[in-house]
CSV table of C-alpha atoms in Angstrom, one decimal:
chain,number,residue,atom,x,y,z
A,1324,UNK,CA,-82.8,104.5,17.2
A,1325,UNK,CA,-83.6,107.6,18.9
A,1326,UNK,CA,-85.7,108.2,22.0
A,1327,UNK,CA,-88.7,109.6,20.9
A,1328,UNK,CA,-89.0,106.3,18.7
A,1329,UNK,CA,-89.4,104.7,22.2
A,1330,UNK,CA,-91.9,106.3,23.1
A,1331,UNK,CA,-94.4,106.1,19.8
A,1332,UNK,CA,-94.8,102.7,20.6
A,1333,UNK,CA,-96.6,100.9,23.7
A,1334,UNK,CA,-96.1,97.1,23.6
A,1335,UNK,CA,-97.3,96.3,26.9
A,1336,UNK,CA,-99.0,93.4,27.0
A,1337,UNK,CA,-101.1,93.2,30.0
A,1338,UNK,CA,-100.0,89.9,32.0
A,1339,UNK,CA,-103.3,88.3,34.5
A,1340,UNK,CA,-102.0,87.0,37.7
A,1341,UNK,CA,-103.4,86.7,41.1
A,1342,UNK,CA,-101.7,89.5,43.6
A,1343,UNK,CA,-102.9,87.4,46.6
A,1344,UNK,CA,-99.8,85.1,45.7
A,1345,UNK,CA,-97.3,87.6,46.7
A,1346,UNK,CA,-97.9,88.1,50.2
A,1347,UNK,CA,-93.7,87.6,51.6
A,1348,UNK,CA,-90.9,90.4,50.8
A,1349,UNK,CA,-89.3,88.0,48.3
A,1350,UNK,CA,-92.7,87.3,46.6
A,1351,UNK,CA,-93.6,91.0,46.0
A,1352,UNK,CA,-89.6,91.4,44.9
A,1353,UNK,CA,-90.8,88.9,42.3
A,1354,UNK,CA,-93.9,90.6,41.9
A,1355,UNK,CA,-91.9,93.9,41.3
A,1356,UNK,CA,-89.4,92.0,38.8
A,1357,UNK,CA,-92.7,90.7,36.9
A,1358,UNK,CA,-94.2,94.3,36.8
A,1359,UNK,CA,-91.0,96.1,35.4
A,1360,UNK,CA,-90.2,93.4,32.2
A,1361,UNK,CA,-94.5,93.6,31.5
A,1362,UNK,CA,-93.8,96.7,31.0
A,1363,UNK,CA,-90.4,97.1,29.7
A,1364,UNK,CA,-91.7,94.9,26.7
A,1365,UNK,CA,-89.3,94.4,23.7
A,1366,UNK,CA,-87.1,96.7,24.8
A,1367,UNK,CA,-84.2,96.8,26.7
A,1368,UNK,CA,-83.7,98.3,30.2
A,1369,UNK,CA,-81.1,100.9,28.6
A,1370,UNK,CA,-84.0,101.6,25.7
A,1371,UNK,CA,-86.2,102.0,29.4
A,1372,UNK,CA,-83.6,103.4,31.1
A,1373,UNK,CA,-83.0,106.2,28.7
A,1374,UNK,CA,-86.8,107.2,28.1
A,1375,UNK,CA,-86.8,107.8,32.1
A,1376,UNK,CA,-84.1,110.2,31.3
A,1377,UNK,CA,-81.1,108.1,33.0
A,1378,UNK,CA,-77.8,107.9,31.9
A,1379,UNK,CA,-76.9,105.0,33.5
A,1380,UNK,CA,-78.9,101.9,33.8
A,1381,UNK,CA,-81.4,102.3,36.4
A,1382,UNK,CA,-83.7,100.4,34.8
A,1383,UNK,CA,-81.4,97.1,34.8
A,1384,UNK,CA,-80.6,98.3,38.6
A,1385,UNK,CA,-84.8,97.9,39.8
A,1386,UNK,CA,-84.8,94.4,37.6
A,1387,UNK,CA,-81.6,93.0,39.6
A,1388,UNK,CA,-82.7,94.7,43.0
A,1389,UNK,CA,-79.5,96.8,43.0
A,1390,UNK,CA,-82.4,99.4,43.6
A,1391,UNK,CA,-85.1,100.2,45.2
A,1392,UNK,CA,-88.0,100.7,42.7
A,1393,UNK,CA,-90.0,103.4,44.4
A,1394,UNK,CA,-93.9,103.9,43.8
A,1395,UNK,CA,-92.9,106.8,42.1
A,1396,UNK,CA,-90.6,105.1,39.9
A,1397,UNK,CA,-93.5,102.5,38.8
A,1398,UNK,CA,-96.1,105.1,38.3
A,1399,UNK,CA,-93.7,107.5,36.4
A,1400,UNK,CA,-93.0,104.2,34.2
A,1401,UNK,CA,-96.4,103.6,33.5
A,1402,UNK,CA,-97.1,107.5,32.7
A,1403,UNK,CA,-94.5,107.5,30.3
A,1404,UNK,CA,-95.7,104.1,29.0
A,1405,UNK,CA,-99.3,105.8,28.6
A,1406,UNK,CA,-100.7,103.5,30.5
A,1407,UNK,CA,-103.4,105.0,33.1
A,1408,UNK,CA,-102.7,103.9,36.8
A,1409,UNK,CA,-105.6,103.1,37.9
A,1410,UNK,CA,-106.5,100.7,34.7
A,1411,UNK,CA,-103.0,98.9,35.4
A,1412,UNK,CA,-104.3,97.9,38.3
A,1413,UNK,CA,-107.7,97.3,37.9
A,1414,UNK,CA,-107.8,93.8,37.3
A,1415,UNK,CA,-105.9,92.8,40.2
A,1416,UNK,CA,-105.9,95.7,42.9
A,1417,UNK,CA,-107.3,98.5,43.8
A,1418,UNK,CA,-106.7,102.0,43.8
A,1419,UNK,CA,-108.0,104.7,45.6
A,1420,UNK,CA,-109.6,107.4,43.6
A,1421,UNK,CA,-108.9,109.8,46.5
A,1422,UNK,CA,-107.1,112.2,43.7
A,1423,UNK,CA,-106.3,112.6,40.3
A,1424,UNK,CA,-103.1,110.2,41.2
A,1425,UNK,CA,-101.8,107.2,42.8
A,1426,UNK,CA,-99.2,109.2,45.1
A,1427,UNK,CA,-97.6,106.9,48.0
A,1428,UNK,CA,-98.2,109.5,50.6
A,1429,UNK,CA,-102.1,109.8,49.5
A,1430,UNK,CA,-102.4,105.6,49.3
A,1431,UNK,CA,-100.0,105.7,53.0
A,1432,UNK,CA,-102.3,107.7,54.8
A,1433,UNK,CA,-105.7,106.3,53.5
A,1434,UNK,CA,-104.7,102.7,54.7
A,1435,UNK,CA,-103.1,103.9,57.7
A,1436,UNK,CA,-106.1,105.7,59.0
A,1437,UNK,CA,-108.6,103.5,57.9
A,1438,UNK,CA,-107.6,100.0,58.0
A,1439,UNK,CA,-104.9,100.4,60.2
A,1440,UNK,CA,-107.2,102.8,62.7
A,1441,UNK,CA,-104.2,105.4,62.9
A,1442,UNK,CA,-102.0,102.4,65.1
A,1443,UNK,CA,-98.0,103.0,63.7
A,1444,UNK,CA,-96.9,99.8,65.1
A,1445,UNK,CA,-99.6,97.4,63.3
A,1446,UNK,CA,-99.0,99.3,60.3
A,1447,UNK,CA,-95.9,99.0,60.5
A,1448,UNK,CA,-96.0,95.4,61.3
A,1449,UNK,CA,-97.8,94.6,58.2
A,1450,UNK,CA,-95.1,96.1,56.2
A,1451,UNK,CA,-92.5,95.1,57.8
A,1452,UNK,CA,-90.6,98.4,58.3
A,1453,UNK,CA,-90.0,99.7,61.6
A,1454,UNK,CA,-92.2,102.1,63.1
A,1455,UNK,CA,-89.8,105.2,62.6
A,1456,UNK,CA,-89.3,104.2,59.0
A,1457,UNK,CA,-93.5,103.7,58.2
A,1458,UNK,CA,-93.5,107.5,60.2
A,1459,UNK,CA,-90.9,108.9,57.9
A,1460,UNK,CA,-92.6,107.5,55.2
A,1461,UNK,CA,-96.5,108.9,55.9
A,1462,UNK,CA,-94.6,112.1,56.6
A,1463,UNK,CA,-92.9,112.2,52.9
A,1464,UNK,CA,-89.7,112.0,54.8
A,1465,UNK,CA,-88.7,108.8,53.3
A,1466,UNK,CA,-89.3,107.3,49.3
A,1467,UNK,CA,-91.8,104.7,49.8
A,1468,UNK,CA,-90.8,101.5,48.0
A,1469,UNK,CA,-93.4,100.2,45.6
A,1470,UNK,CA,-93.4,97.0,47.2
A,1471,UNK,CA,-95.1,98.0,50.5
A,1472,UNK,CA,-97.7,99.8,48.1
A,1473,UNK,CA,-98.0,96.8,46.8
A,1474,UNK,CA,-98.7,94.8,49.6
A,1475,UNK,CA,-101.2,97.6,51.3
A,1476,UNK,CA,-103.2,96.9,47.8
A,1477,UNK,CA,-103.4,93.0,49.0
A,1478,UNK,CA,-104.5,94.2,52.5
């Protein structure tokens, strides 16, 4: 099977849950796990690993937390899955239409000026980073990890 066969077919079956539950680091880990087999569907994390373009088996890597799964990994995933961002959400978060996409770095600074009032150390706080790190990150110094996407959607 080829590549391209992948991609004809989307068998993503959306999966209802409440994102309320996954408030702790090791919930949204769970919560990230959850995301990444919905939508890896019958295939298998190589089959995922190679539409992405990856020799090796990043795919596997995000499902075992070897690595980070970044925002931009997720929402790369669910471009090449066909699936529109905002609709993958919908039921369950919610996502700024403040552009055409769901960048990290567009998301970052919306909640950080307007529900965190522009204060690095509550923001911070709430994700559980340190300050420098949440600064390198609304700076697009730093990858932002989807999980603290994640949990400014549960804000």
């Amino acid at each position: 099977m080829n590549v391209t066969e992948f991609t004809s077919s989307n068998d993503y079956v959306p999966t209802r849950f409440n994102i309320k539950n996954f408030q702790t680091k090791e919930e949204l880990r769970l919560l990230e796990i959850l995301l990444l087999r919905n939508l890896r569907g019958k295939r298998t994390q190589q089959q995922m690993s190679l539409l992405l373009k990856n020799k090796f088996n990043i795919y596997g890597k995000w499902e075992s937390g070897a690595k980070i799964l970044t925002w931009k990994d997720l929402t790369t995933i669910l471009q090449l899955k066909k699936i529109v961002i905002a609709d993958f959400f919908a039921d369950t978060y919610k996502i700024l239409d403040t552009s055409a996409k769901a960048e990290s770095l567009t998301l970052l600074k919306h909640f950080f000026d307007f529900y965190f009032f522009k204060d690095i150390s509550a923001f911070a706080d709430y994700l559980d980073v340190t300050d420098s790190k949440a600064r390198r990150m609304l700076k697009d110094e730093s990858p932002v990890p989807a999980s603290v996407i994640l949990k400014l959607l549960v804000y």
